[in-house]
PDB file of N, CA and C in Angstrom:
ATOM      1  N   MET A   1     -19.543  11.731  22.916  1.00 61.00           N
ATOM      2  CA  MET A   1     -18.589  11.112  22.288  1.00 61.00           C
ATOM      3  C   MET A   1     -17.677  12.826  21.800  1.00 61.00           C
ATOM      4  N   PRO A   2     -17.027  12.769  21.983  1.00 67.00           N
ATOM      5  CA  PRO A   2     -16.251  13.823  20.984  1.00 67.00           C
ATOM      6  C   PRO A   2     -16.122  13.539  19.296  1.00 67.00           C
ATOM      7  N   ARG A   3     -16.258  14.593  18.796  1.00 67.00           N
ATOM      8  CA  ARG A   3     -15.824  14.378  17.508  1.00 67.00           C
ATOM      9  C   ARG A   3     -14.482  14.307  17.262  1.00 67.00           C
ATOM     10  N   THR A   4     -13.945  13.344  16.279  1.00 70.00           N
ATOM     11  CA  THR A   4     -12.558  13.540  16.118  1.00 70.00           C
ATOM     12  C   THR A   4     -12.751  13.778  14.142  1.00 70.00           C
ATOM     13  N   LYS A   5     -11.782  14.228  13.684  1.00 67.00           N
ATOM     14  CA  LYS A   5     -11.415  15.452  12.401  1.00 67.00           C
ATOM     15  C   LYS A   5     -10.345  14.369  12.134  1.00 67.00           C
ATOM     16  N   LEU A   6      -9.881  13.040  10.945  1.00 67.00           N
ATOM     17  CA  LEU A   6      -8.775  13.136  10.750  1.00 67.00           C
ATOM     18  C   LEU A   6      -8.099  13.816   9.566  1.00 67.00           C
ATOM     19  N   SER A   7      -7.144  13.913   9.345  1.00 83.00           N
ATOM     20  CA  SER A   7      -6.610  15.100   8.438  1.00 83.00           C
ATOM     21  C   SER A   7      -6.531  14.189   7.068  1.00 83.00           C
ATOM     22  N   ALA A   8      -6.294  14.527   6.117  1.00 81.00           N
ATOM     23  CA  ALA A   8      -6.659  14.532   4.836  1.00 81.00           C
ATOM     24  C   ALA A   8      -5.008  13.346   4.176  1.00 81.00           C
ATOM     25  N   GLN A   9      -3.898  13.756   5.226  1.00 82.00           N
ATOM     26  CA  GLN A   9      -2.716  13.172   5.083  1.00 82.00           C
ATOM     27  C   GLN A   9      -3.023  11.760   5.167  1.00 82.00           C
ATOM     28  N   SER A  10      -3.613  11.368   7.012  1.00 85.00           N
ATOM     29  CA  SER A  10      -4.347  10.271   7.653  1.00 85.00           C
ATOM     30  C   SER A  10      -5.185   9.481   6.709  1.00 85.00           C
ATOM     31  N   ASP A  11      -6.067  10.118   5.659  1.00 87.00           N
ATOM     32  CA  ASP A  11      -6.802   9.418   5.316  1.00 87.00           C
ATOM     33  C   ASP A  11      -6.165   8.612   3.924  1.00 87.00           C
ATOM     34  N   ALA A  12      -5.428   9.615   3.498  1.00 88.00           N
ATOM     35  CA  ALA A  12      -4.833   9.069   2.422  1.00 88.00           C
ATOM     36  C   ALA A  12      -3.710   8.169   2.076  1.00 88.00           C
ATOM     37  N   GLN A  13      -3.092   7.960   3.712  1.00 90.00           N
ATOM     38  CA  GLN A  13      -2.351   7.143   4.040  1.00 90.00           C
ATOM     39  C   GLN A  13      -2.990   5.420   4.101  1.00 90.00           C
ATOM     40  N   ARG A  14      -4.000   6.071   4.820  1.00 91.00           N
ATOM     41  CA  ARG A  14      -4.919   4.836   4.951  1.00 91.00           C
ATOM     42  C   ARG A  14      -5.533   3.991   3.839  1.00 91.00           C
ATOM     43  N   ASP A  15      -6.104   5.053   2.925  1.00 91.00           N
ATOM     44  CA  ASP A  15      -6.354   4.347   1.795  1.00 91.00           C
ATOM     45  C   ASP A  15      -5.128   3.176   1.103  1.00 91.00           C
ATOM     46  N   MET A  16      -4.100   3.696   1.497  1.00 92.00           N
ATOM     47  CA  MET A  16      -2.879   3.067   0.521  1.00 92.00           C
ATOM     48  C   MET A  16      -2.629   2.451   1.111  1.00 92.00           C
ATOM     49  N   THR A  17      -2.283   2.219   2.328  1.00 92.00           N
ATOM     50  CA  THR A  17      -2.764   0.900   3.036  1.00 92.00           C
ATOM     51  C   THR A  17      -3.409  -0.120   2.884  1.00 92.00           C
ATOM     52  N   ARG A  18      -4.645   0.165   3.055  1.00 92.00           N
ATOM     53  CA  ARG A  18      -5.721  -0.228   2.151  1.00 92.00           C
ATOM     54  C   ARG A  18      -5.669  -1.146   0.698  1.00 92.00           C
ATOM     55  N   LEU A  19      -5.170  -0.403  -0.229  1.00 91.00           N
ATOM     56  CA  LEU A  19      -5.141  -1.002  -1.740  1.00 91.00           C
ATOM     57  C   LEU A  19      -4.061  -1.566  -1.638  1.00 91.00           C
ATOM     58  N   LEU A  20      -2.998  -1.767  -0.586  1.00 91.00           N
ATOM     59  CA  LEU A  20      -2.021  -2.427  -0.803  1.00 91.00           C
ATOM     60  C   LEU A  20      -2.184  -3.973   0.220  1.00 91.00           C
ATOM     61  N   ARG A  21      -2.938  -3.640   0.610  1.00 91.00           N
ATOM     62  CA  ARG A  21      -2.839  -5.153   1.881  1.00 91.00           C
ATOM     63  C   ARG A  21      -4.219  -5.600   1.276  1.00 91.00           C
ATOM     64  N   HIS A  22      -5.288  -5.049   0.593  1.00 91.00           N
ATOM     65  CA  HIS A  22      -6.165  -6.060   0.265  1.00 91.00           C
ATOM     66  C   HIS A  22      -5.786  -6.300  -1.737  1.00 91.00           C
ATOM     67  N   GLY A  23      -4.834  -5.937  -2.301  1.00 89.00           N
ATOM     68  CA  GLY A  23      -4.185  -6.234  -3.091  1.00 89.00           C
ATOM     69  C   GLY A  23      -3.721  -7.574  -2.814  1.00 89.00           C
ATOM     70  N   CYS A  24      -2.394  -7.554  -1.763  1.00 89.00           N
ATOM     71  CA  CYS A  24      -1.602  -8.414  -1.116  1.00 89.00           C
ATOM     72  C   CYS A  24      -2.997 -10.061  -1.371  1.00 89.00           C
ATOM     73  N   GLN A  25      -3.909  -9.779  -0.344  1.00 88.00           N
ATOM     74  CA  GLN A  25      -4.821 -11.070  -0.484  1.00 88.00           C
ATOM     75  C   GLN A  25      -5.312 -10.767  -1.103  1.00 88.00           C
ATOM     76  N   ASP A  26      -5.533 -10.300  -2.057  1.00 88.00           N
ATOM     77  CA  ASP A  26      -6.417 -11.443  -3.894  1.00 88.00           C
ATOM     78  C   ASP A  26      -5.516 -12.240  -4.233  1.00 88.00           C
ATOM     79  N   VAL A  27      -4.722 -11.554  -4.704  1.00 84.00           N
ATOM     80  CA  VAL A  27      -3.742 -11.733  -5.641  1.00 84.00           C
ATOM     81  C   VAL A  27      -3.044 -12.854  -5.457  1.00 84.00           C
ATOM     82  N   LYS A  28      -2.729 -12.462  -4.557  1.00 77.00           N
ATOM     83  CA  LYS A  28      -1.358 -13.859  -3.656  1.00 77.00           C
ATOM     84  C   LYS A  28      -1.613 -14.803  -2.790  1.00 77.00           C
ATOM     85  N   GLY A  29      -3.149 -14.069  -2.054  1.00 84.00           N
ATOM     86  CA  GLY A  29      -3.423 -15.077  -0.948  1.00 84.00           C
ATOM     87  C   GLY A  29      -3.470 -14.495   0.522  1.00 84.00           C
ATOM     88  N   SER A  30      -1.978 -13.810   0.581  1.00 85.00           N
ATOM     89  CA  SER A  30      -1.736 -13.746   1.695  1.00 85.00           C
ATOM     90  C   SER A  30      -0.210 -12.759   1.600  1.00 85.00           C
ATOM     91  N   ILE A  31      -0.207 -11.828   2.736  1.00 84.00           N
ATOM     92  CA  ILE A  31       1.102 -10.690   2.708  1.00 84.00           C
ATOM     93  C   ILE A  31       2.347 -11.850   2.638  1.00 84.00           C
ATOM     94  N   LYS A  32       2.437 -12.752   3.277  1.00 86.00           N
ATOM     95  CA  LYS A  32       3.476 -13.891   3.189  1.00 86.00           C
ATOM     96  C   LYS A  32       3.930 -14.025   1.941  1.00 86.00           C
ATOM     97  N   GLN A  33       2.861 -14.880   0.958  1.00 87.00           N
ATOM     98  CA  GLN A  33       3.247 -15.517  -0.031  1.00 87.00           C
ATOM     99  C   GLN A  33       3.575 -14.214  -1.338  1.00 87.00           C
ATOM    100  N   SER A  34       3.106 -13.007  -0.794  1.00 88.00           N
ATOM    101  CA  SER A  34       3.086 -11.725  -1.527  1.00 88.00           C
ATOM    102  C   SER A  34       4.772 -11.732  -1.540  1.00 88.00           C
ATOM    103  N   ALA A  35       5.375 -10.822  -0.348  1.00 89.00           N
ATOM    104  CA  ALA A  35       6.581 -10.745   0.099  1.00 89.00           C
ATOM    105  C   ALA A  35       7.557 -11.431  -1.059  1.00 89.00           C
ATOM    106  N   SER A  36       7.053 -12.650  -1.042  1.00 89.00           N
ATOM    107  CA  SER A  36       8.147 -13.615  -2.123  1.00 89.00           C
ATOM    108  C   SER A  36       8.355 -12.895  -3.599  1.00 89.00           C
ATOM    109  N   ALA A  37       6.702 -12.898  -4.004  1.00 89.00           N
ATOM    110  CA  ALA A  37       6.641 -11.831  -5.364  1.00 89.00           C
ATOM    111  C   ALA A  37       7.296 -10.687  -5.485  1.00 89.00           C
ATOM    112  N   PHE A  38       7.944  -9.930  -3.885  1.00 90.00           N
ATOM    113  CA  PHE A  38       8.179  -8.552  -4.076  1.00 90.00           C
ATOM    114  C   PHE A  38       9.307  -9.018  -3.661  1.00 90.00           C
ATOM    115  N   GLY A  39      10.147  -9.588  -3.909  1.00 90.00           N
ATOM    116  CA  GLY A  39      10.961  -9.999  -3.465  1.00 90.00           C
ATOM    117  C   GLY A  39      12.234  -9.520  -1.905  1.00 90.00           C
ATOM    118  N   MET A  40      10.961  -9.276  -0.966  1.00 91.00           N
ATOM    119  CA  MET A  40      11.620  -8.776   0.486  1.00 91.00           C
ATOM    120  C   MET A  40      10.952  -9.954   1.453  1.00 91.00           C
ATOM    121  N   SER A  41      11.609  -9.817   2.446  1.00 92.00           N
ATOM    122  CA  SER A  41      10.821 -10.430   3.748  1.00 92.00           C
ATOM    123  C   SER A  41       9.556 -10.068   4.010  1.00 92.00           C
ATOM    124  N   ASN A  42       8.729 -11.022   4.707  1.00 90.00           N
ATOM    125  CA  ASN A  42       7.561 -10.632   4.572  1.00 90.00           C
ATOM    126  C   ASN A  42       7.657  -9.557   6.029  1.00 90.00           C
ATOM    127  N   ILE A  43       8.187  -9.505   7.161  1.00 93.00           N
ATOM    128  CA  ILE A  43       8.582  -8.329   7.672  1.00 93.00           C
ATOM    129  C   ILE A  43       8.812  -7.055   6.924  1.00 93.00           C
ATOM    130  N   THR A  44       9.399  -6.831   6.345  1.00 93.00           N
ATOM    131  CA  THR A  44       9.918  -5.786   5.219  1.00 93.00           C
ATOM    132  C   THR A  44       8.622  -5.241   4.458  1.00 93.00           C
ATOM    133  N   LEU A  45       7.667  -6.199   4.246  1.00 92.00           N
ATOM    134  CA  LEU A  45       6.861  -5.588   3.102  1.00 92.00           C
ATOM    135  C   LEU A  45       5.603  -5.277   4.121  1.00 92.00           C
ATOM    136  N   GLY A  46       5.445  -6.168   5.493  1.00 91.00           N
ATOM    137  CA  GLY A  46       4.636  -5.580   6.743  1.00 91.00           C
ATOM    138  C   GLY A  46       4.526  -4.494   7.173  1.00 91.00           C
ATOM    139  N   ARG A  47       5.946  -3.703   7.089  1.00 93.00           N
ATOM    140  CA  ARG A  47       6.234  -2.789   7.342  1.00 93.00           C
ATOM    141  C   ARG A  47       5.789  -1.867   6.372  1.00 93.00           C
ATOM    142  N   ARG A  48       6.446  -1.856   5.424  1.00 93.00           N
ATOM    143  CA  ARG A  48       6.260  -0.808   4.230  1.00 93.00           C
ATOM    144  C   ARG A  48       4.395  -0.927   3.924  1.00 93.00           C
ATOM    145  N   ILE A  49       3.481  -1.651   4.383  1.00 91.00           N
ATOM    146  CA  ILE A  49       2.380  -1.506   3.938  1.00 91.00           C
ATOM    147  C   ILE A  49       1.452  -0.730   5.089  1.00 91.00           C
ATOM    148  N   LYS A  50       2.418  -1.068   6.284  1.00 92.00           N
ATOM    149  CA  LYS A  50       1.808  -0.141   7.599  1.00 92.00           C
ATOM    150  C   LYS A  50       1.927   1.436   7.417  1.00 92.00           C
ATOM    151  N   ASP A  51       3.176   1.750   6.958  1.00 92.00           N
ATOM    152  CA  ASP A  51       3.651   2.933   6.527  1.00 92.00           C
ATOM    153  C   ASP A  51       4.100   2.588   5.088  1.00 92.00           C
ATOM    154  N   PRO A  52       3.235   3.693   4.335  1.00 91.00           N
ATOM    155  CA  PRO A  52       3.293   3.297   2.385  1.00 91.00           C
ATOM    156  C   PRO A  52       4.215   4.305   2.095  1.00 91.00           C
ATOM    157  N   GLY A  53       4.605   5.324   3.082  1.00 89.00           N
ATOM    158  CA  GLY A  53       5.558   6.353   2.671  1.00 89.00           C
ATOM    159  C   GLY A  53       6.896   5.911   2.775  1.00 89.00           C
ATOM    160  N   THR A  54       7.395   4.634   3.298  1.00 91.00           N
ATOM    161  CA  THR A  54       8.249   4.177   3.021  1.00 91.00           C
ATOM    162  C   THR A  54       9.038   3.164   1.792  1.00 91.00           C
ATOM    163  N   PHE A  55       8.013   3.271   0.799  1.00 93.00           N
ATOM    164  CA  PHE A  55       8.785   2.607   0.053  1.00 93.00           C
ATOM    165  C   PHE A  55       9.375   3.024  -1.169  1.00 93.00           C
ATOM    166  N   THR A  56       9.900   2.099  -1.973  1.00 93.00           N
ATOM    167  CA  THR A  56      10.732   3.303  -2.872  1.00 93.00           C
ATOM    168  C   THR A  56      10.336   3.050  -4.181  1.00 93.00           C
ATOM    169  N   LEU A  57      10.528   3.970  -5.027  1.00 92.00           N
ATOM    170  CA  LEU A  57      10.338   3.918  -6.619  1.00 92.00           C
ATOM    171  C   LEU A  57      10.381   2.531  -7.120  1.00 92.00           C
ATOM    172  N   ALA A  58      11.225   2.292  -6.568  1.00 93.00           N
ATOM    173  CA  ALA A  58      11.461   0.396  -7.451  1.00 93.00           C
ATOM    174  C   ALA A  58      10.389  -0.532  -6.802  1.00 93.00           C
ATOM    175  N   GLU A  59      10.554  -0.594  -5.599  1.00 92.00           N
ATOM    176  CA  GLU A  59       9.031  -1.326  -4.844  1.00 92.00           C
ATOM    177  C   GLU A  59       7.701  -1.068  -5.213  1.00 92.00           C
ATOM    178  N   LEU A  60       7.754   0.406  -5.585  1.00 92.00           N
ATOM    179  CA  LEU A  60       6.500   0.811  -6.418  1.00 92.00           C
ATOM    180  C   LEU A  60       5.895   0.265  -7.337  1.00 92.00           C
ATOM    181  N   LYS A  61       7.027   0.149  -8.097  1.00 93.00           N
ATOM    182  CA  LYS A  61       7.309  -0.560  -9.380  1.00 93.00           C
ATOM    183  C   LYS A  61       6.529  -2.010  -9.329  1.00 93.00           C
ATOM    184  N   THR A  62       7.640  -2.538  -8.640  1.00 92.00           N
ATOM    185  CA  THR A  62       7.207  -4.022  -8.105  1.00 92.00           C
ATOM    186  C   THR A  62       5.743  -4.155  -7.933  1.00 92.00           C
ATOM    187  N   ALA A  63       5.275  -3.260  -6.743  1.00 90.00           N
ATOM    188  CA  ALA A  63       4.029  -3.973  -6.125  1.00 90.00           C
ATOM    189  C   ALA A  63       3.076  -3.310  -7.303  1.00 90.00           C
ATOM    190  N   ARG A  64       2.925  -2.836  -8.205  1.00 92.00           N
ATOM    191  CA  ARG A  64       2.079  -2.594  -9.311  1.00 92.00           C
ATOM    192  C   ARG A  64       2.393  -3.278  -9.866  1.00 92.00           C
ATOM    193  N   ARG A  65       3.075  -4.286 -10.624  1.00 92.00           N
ATOM    194  CA  ARG A  65       3.368  -5.108 -11.188  1.00 92.00           C
ATOM    195  C   ARG A  65       2.740  -6.505 -10.727  1.00 92.00           C
ATOM    196  N   VAL A  66       2.860  -6.763  -9.478  1.00 90.00           N
ATOM    197  CA  VAL A  66       2.647  -7.821  -8.808  1.00 90.00           C
ATOM    198  C   VAL A  66       1.226  -8.033  -8.395  1.00 90.00           C
ATOM    199  N   LEU A  67       0.545  -7.091  -8.203  1.00 90.00           N
ATOM    200  CA  LEU A  67      -0.752  -6.561  -7.197  1.00 90.00           C
ATOM    201  C   LEU A  67      -1.234  -6.192  -8.412  1.00 90.00           C
ATOM    202  N   GLN A  68      -1.378  -6.087  -9.885  1.00 90.00           N
ATOM    203  CA  GLN A  68      -1.358  -5.983 -11.268  1.00 90.00           C
ATOM    204  C   GLN A  68      -3.149  -4.660 -11.117  1.00 90.00           C
ATOM    205  N   LEU A  69      -2.363  -3.840 -10.684  1.00 90.00           N
ATOM    206  CA  LEU A  69      -2.445  -2.638 -10.448  1.00 90.00           C
ATOM    207  C   LEU A  69      -2.685  -1.504 -11.786  1.00 90.00           C
ATOM    208  N   SER A  70      -3.834  -0.888 -11.863  1.00 91.00           N
ATOM    209  CA  SER A  70      -3.564  -0.076 -12.900  1.00 91.00           C
ATOM    210  C   SER A  70      -2.342   1.479 -12.339  1.00 91.00           C
ATOM    211  N   LYS A  71      -2.014   2.246 -13.584  1.00 91.00           N
ATOM    212  CA  LYS A  71      -1.001   3.182 -13.094  1.00 91.00           C
ATOM    213  C   LYS A  71      -1.870   4.357 -12.435  1.00 91.00           C
ATOM    214  N   ASP A  72      -2.774   4.539 -13.018  1.00 93.00           N
ATOM    215  CA  ASP A  72      -3.351   5.583 -12.543  1.00 93.00           C
ATOM    216  C   ASP A  72      -3.857   5.382 -11.389  1.00 93.00           C
ATOM    217  N   GLU A  73      -4.534   4.206 -10.887  1.00 90.00           N
ATOM    218  CA  GLU A  73      -5.042   3.964  -9.217  1.00 90.00           C
ATOM    219  C   GLU A  73      -3.851   3.936  -8.287  1.00 90.00           C
ATOM    220  N   LEU A  74      -2.604   3.320  -8.694  1.00 90.00           N
ATOM    221  CA  LEU A  74      -1.424   4.108  -8.039  1.00 90.00           C
ATOM    222  C   LEU A  74      -1.281   5.631  -7.930  1.00 90.00           C
ATOM    223  N   VAL A  75      -0.947   5.790  -8.977  1.00 92.00           N
ATOM    224  CA  VAL A  75      -0.793   7.488  -9.268  1.00 92.00           C
ATOM    225  C   VAL A  75      -1.645   8.168  -7.982  1.00 92.00           C
ATOM    226  N   GLU A  76      -2.767   8.075  -8.235  1.00 92.00           N
ATOM    227  CA  GLU A  76      -4.066   8.877  -7.336  1.00 92.00           C
ATOM    228  C   GLU A  76      -3.452   8.315  -6.149  1.00 92.00           C
ATOM    229  N   CYS A  77      -3.465   7.153  -5.585  1.00 90.00           N
ATOM    230  CA  CYS A  77      -3.058   6.938  -4.381  1.00 90.00           C
ATOM    231  C   CYS A  77      -1.908   7.765  -3.844  1.00 90.00           C
ATOM    232  N   ILE A  78      -1.015   7.676  -4.361  1.00 89.00           N
ATOM    233  CA  ILE A  78       0.123   8.380  -4.038  1.00 89.00           C
ATOM    234  C   ILE A  78       0.074   9.618  -4.523  1.00 89.00           C
ATOM    235  N   SER A  79      -0.822  10.485  -5.029  1.00 91.00           N
ATOM    236  CA  SER A  79      -0.835  11.989  -5.352  1.00 91.00           C
ATOM    237  C   SER A  79      -1.385  12.429  -3.936  1.00 91.00           C
ATOM    238  N   ARG A  80      -2.844  11.357  -3.399  1.00 89.00           N
ATOM    239  CA  ARG A  80      -2.862  12.009  -2.436  1.00 89.00           C
ATOM    240  C   ARG A  80      -2.314  11.850  -0.843  1.00 89.00           C
ATOM    241  N   MET A  81      -1.008  11.347  -1.278  1.00 86.00           N
ATOM    242  CA  MET A  81      -0.255  11.221   0.168  1.00 86.00           C
ATOM    243  C   MET A  81       0.142  12.537  -0.030  1.00 86.00           C
ATOM    244  N   LEU A  82       0.707  12.940  -1.608  1.00 84.00           N
ATOM    245  CA  LEU A  82       2.054  14.593  -0.720  1.00 84.00           C
ATOM    246  C   LEU A  82       1.564  15.161  -0.573  1.00 84.00           C
TER     247      LEU A  82
END
């Protein structure tokens, strides 16, 4: 079986996706219920979670508040994506 080596960028994006997806499920029960707390449709939230680089600053602030994430936790995930 060939070895595959994922880049640090894809690892960071996967970690951010995991943080957001699990946060939505833990706090609100589902992404659908979280979407209303975010003030966006569940399709848009799903798309943003799938590609976290598309979040705006305002949406990240809302995510931090809704998902009850610490500032350091969110900043660490974002800084790894840069």
